[in-house]
mmCIF file of C-alpha atoms in Angstrom:
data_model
loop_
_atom_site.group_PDB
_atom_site.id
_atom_site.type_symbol
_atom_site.label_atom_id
_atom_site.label_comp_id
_atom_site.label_asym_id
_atom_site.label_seq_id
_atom_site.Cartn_x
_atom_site.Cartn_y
_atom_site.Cartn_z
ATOM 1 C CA UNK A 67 9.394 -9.453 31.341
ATOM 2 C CA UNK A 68 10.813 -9.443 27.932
ATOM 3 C CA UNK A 69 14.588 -8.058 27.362
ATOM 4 C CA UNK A 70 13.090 -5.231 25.137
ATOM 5 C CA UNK A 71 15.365 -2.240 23.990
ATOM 6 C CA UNK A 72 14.383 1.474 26.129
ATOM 7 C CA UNK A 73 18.015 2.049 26.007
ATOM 8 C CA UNK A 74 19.228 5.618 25.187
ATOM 9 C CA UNK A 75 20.687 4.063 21.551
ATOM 10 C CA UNK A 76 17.521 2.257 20.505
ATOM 11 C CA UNK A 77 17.025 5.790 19.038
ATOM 12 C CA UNK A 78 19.756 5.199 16.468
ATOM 13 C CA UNK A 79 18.852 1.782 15.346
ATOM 14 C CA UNK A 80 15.223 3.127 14.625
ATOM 15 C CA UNK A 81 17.088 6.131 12.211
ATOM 16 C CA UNK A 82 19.287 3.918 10.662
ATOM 17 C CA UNK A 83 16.058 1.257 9.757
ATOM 18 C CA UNK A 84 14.348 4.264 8.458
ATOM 19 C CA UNK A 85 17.147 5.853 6.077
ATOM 20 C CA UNK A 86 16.106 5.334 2.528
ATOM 21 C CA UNK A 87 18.605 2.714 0.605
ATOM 22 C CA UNK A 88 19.264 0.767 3.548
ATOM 23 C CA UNK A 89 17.783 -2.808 3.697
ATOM 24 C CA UNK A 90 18.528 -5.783 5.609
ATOM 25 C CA UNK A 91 21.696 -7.093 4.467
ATOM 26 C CA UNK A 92 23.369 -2.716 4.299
ATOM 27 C CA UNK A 93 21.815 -2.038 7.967
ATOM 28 C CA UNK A 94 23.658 -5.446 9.030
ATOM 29 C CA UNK A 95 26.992 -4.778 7.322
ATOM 30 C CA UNK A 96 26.797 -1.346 8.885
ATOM 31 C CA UNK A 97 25.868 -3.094 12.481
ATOM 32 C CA UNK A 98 29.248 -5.708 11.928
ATOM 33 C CA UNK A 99 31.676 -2.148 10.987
ATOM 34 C CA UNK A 100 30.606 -0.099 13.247
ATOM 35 C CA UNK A 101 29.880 -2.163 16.234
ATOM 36 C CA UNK A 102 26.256 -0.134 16.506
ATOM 37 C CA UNK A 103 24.096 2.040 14.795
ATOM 38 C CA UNK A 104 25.221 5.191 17.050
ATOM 39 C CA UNK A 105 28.805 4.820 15.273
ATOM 40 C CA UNK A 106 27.135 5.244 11.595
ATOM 41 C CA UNK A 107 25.798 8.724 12.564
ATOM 42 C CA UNK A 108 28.927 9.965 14.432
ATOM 43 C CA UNK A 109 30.775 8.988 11.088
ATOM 44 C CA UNK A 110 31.990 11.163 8.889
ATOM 45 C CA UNK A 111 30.941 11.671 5.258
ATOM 46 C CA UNK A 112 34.055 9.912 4.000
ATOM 47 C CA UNK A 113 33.901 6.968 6.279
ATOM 48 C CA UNK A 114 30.679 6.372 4.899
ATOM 49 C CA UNK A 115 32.020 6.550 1.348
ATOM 50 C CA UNK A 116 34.115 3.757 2.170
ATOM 51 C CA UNK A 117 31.504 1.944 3.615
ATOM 52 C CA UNK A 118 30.788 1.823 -0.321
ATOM 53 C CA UNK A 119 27.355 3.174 0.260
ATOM 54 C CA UNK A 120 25.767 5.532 -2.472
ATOM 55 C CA UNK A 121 24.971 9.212 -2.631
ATOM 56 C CA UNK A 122 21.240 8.536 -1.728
ATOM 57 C CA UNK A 123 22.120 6.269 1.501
ATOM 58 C CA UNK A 124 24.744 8.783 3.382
ATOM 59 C CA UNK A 125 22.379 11.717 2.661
ATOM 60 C CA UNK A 126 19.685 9.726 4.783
ATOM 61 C CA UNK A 127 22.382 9.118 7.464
ATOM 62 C CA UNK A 128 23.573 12.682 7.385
ATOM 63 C CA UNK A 129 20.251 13.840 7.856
ATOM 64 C CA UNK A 130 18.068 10.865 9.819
ATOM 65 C CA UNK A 131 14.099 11.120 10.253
ATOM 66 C CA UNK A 132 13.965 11.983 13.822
ATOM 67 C CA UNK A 133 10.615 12.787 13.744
ATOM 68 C CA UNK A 134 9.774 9.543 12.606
ATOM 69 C CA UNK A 135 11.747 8.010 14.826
ATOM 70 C CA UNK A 136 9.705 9.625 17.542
ATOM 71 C CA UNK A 137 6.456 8.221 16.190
ATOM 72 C CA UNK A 138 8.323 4.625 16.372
ATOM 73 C CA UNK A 139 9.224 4.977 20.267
ATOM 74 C CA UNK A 140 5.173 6.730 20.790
ATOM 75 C CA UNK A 141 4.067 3.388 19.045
ATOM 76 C CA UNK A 142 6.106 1.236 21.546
ATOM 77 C CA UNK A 143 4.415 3.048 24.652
ATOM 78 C CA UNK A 144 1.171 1.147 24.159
ATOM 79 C CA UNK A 145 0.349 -1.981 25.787
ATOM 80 C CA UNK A 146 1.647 -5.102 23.809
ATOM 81 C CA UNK A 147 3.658 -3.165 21.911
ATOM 82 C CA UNK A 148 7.685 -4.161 21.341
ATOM 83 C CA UNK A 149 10.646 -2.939 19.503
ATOM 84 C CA UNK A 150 13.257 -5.605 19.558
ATOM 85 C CA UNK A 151 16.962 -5.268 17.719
ATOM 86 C CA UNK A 152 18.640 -8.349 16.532
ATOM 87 C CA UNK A 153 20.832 -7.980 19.478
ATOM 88 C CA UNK A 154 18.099 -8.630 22.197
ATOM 89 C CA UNK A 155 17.617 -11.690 23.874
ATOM 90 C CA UNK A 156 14.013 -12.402 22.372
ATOM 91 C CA UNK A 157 14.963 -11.734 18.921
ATOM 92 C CA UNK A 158 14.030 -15.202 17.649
ATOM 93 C CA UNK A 159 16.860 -17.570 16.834
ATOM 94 C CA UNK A 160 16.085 -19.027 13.755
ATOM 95 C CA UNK A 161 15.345 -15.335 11.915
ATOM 96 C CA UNK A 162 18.818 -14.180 13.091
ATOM 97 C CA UNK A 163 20.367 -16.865 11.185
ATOM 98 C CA UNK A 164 18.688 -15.391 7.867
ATOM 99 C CA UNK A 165 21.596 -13.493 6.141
ATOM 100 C CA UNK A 166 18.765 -11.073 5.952
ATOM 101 C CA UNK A 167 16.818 -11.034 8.711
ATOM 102 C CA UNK A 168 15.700 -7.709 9.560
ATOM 103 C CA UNK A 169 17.766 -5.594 12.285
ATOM 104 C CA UNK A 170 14.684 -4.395 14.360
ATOM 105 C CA UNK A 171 11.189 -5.874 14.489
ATOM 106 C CA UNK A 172 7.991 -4.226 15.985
ATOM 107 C CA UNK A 173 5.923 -6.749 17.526
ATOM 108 C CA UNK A 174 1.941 -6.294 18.536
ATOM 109 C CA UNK A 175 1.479 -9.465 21.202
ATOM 110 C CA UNK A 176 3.801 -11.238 22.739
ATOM 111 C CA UNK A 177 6.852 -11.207 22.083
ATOM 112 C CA UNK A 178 7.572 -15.226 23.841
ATOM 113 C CA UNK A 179 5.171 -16.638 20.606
ATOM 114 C CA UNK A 180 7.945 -15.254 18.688
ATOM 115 C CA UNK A 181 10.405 -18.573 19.483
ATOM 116 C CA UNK A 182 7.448 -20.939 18.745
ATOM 117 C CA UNK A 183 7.275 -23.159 16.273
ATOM 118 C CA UNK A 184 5.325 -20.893 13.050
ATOM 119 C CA UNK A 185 4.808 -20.368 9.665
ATOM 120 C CA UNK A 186 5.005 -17.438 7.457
ATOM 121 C CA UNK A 187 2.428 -17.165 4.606
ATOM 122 C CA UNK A 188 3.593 -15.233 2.049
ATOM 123 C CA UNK A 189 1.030 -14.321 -0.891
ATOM 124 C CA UNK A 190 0.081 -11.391 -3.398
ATOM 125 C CA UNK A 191 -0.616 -8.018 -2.052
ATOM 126 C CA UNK A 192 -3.729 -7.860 -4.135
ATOM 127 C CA UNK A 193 -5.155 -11.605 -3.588
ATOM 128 C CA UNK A 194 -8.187 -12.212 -5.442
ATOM 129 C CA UNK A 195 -11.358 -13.612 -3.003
ATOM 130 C CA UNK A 196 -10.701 -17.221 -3.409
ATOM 131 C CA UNK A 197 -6.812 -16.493 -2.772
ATOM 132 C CA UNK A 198 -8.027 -14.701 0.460
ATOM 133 C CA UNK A 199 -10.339 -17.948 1.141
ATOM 134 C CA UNK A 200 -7.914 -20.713 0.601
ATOM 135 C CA UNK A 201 -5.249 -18.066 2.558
ATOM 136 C CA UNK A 202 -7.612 -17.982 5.485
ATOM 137 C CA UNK A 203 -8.313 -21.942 5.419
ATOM 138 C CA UNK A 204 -4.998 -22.916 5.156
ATOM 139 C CA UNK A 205 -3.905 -20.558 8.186
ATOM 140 C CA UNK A 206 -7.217 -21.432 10.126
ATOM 141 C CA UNK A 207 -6.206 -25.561 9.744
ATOM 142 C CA UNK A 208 -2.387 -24.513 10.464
ATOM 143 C CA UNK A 209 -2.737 -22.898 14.118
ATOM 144 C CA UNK A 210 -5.289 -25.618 14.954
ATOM 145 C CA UNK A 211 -2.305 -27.578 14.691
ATOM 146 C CA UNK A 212 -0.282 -25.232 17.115
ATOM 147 C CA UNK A 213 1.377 -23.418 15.126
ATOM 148 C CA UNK A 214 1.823 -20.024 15.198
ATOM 149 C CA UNK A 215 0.859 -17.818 11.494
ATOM 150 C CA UNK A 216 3.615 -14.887 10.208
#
């Protein structure tokens, strides 16, 4: 069984991906002052200040989406489905070196194809058809060869 996060604070590390301003390399800076995310929303207003975050960021903290929060953990309940934090064993090694590898990831599968070897295509969010063609040749030749498509 995967070392996947159901504990109590998972909660907070879902708010504090959700609060508007805060990306990757904030949530982690955050993460290495605070120790976890639970510490950013017991902080005060002016510990957040000196956190140099801006006006937008510590009203998201001060107020957190907890309602989508709750849709996050009601996503996680179905079959396949995974939260992990960078913390957890299965995170995958070589994304945690990133300087900004994300803090949580949702995963749909399994989560053990997440240490092997892959490659992540990145490409337009509006490919044209033979973009989507070559995209879907070059992936389809790519796990023939074992390995895994991000």
């Amino acid at each position: 069984m995967p070392d996947i996060s159901t504990e109590e604070n998972l909660k907070y590390w879902l708010a504090l991906l959700r609060c508007q301003g805060i990306g990757p390399a904030t949530f982690n800076a955050l993460l290495h002052h605070f120790a976890e995310p639970e510490g950013v929303f017991k902080s005060s207003q002016k510990q957040l200040e000196n956190c140099q975050l801006n006006e937008k960021c510590i009203k998201s903290i001060l107020q957190p989406d907890w309602q989508g929060v709750e849709m996050d953990l009601e996503w996680a309940v179905a079959d396949h489905h995974y939260i992990l934090r960078s913390t957890d064993r299965n995170y995958p090694p070589l994304l945690k070196e990133c300087s900004n590898a994300p803090a949580v990831l949702f995963v749909m599968g399994s989560v053990e194809a997440l240490s092997e070897p892959q490659i992540a295509m990145i490409g337009s969010r509006n490919p044209s058809t033979g973009g989507k063609q070559t995209a879907t040749e070059f992936a389809r030749h790519l796990s023939a060869s074992g390995l895994g498509i991000t």
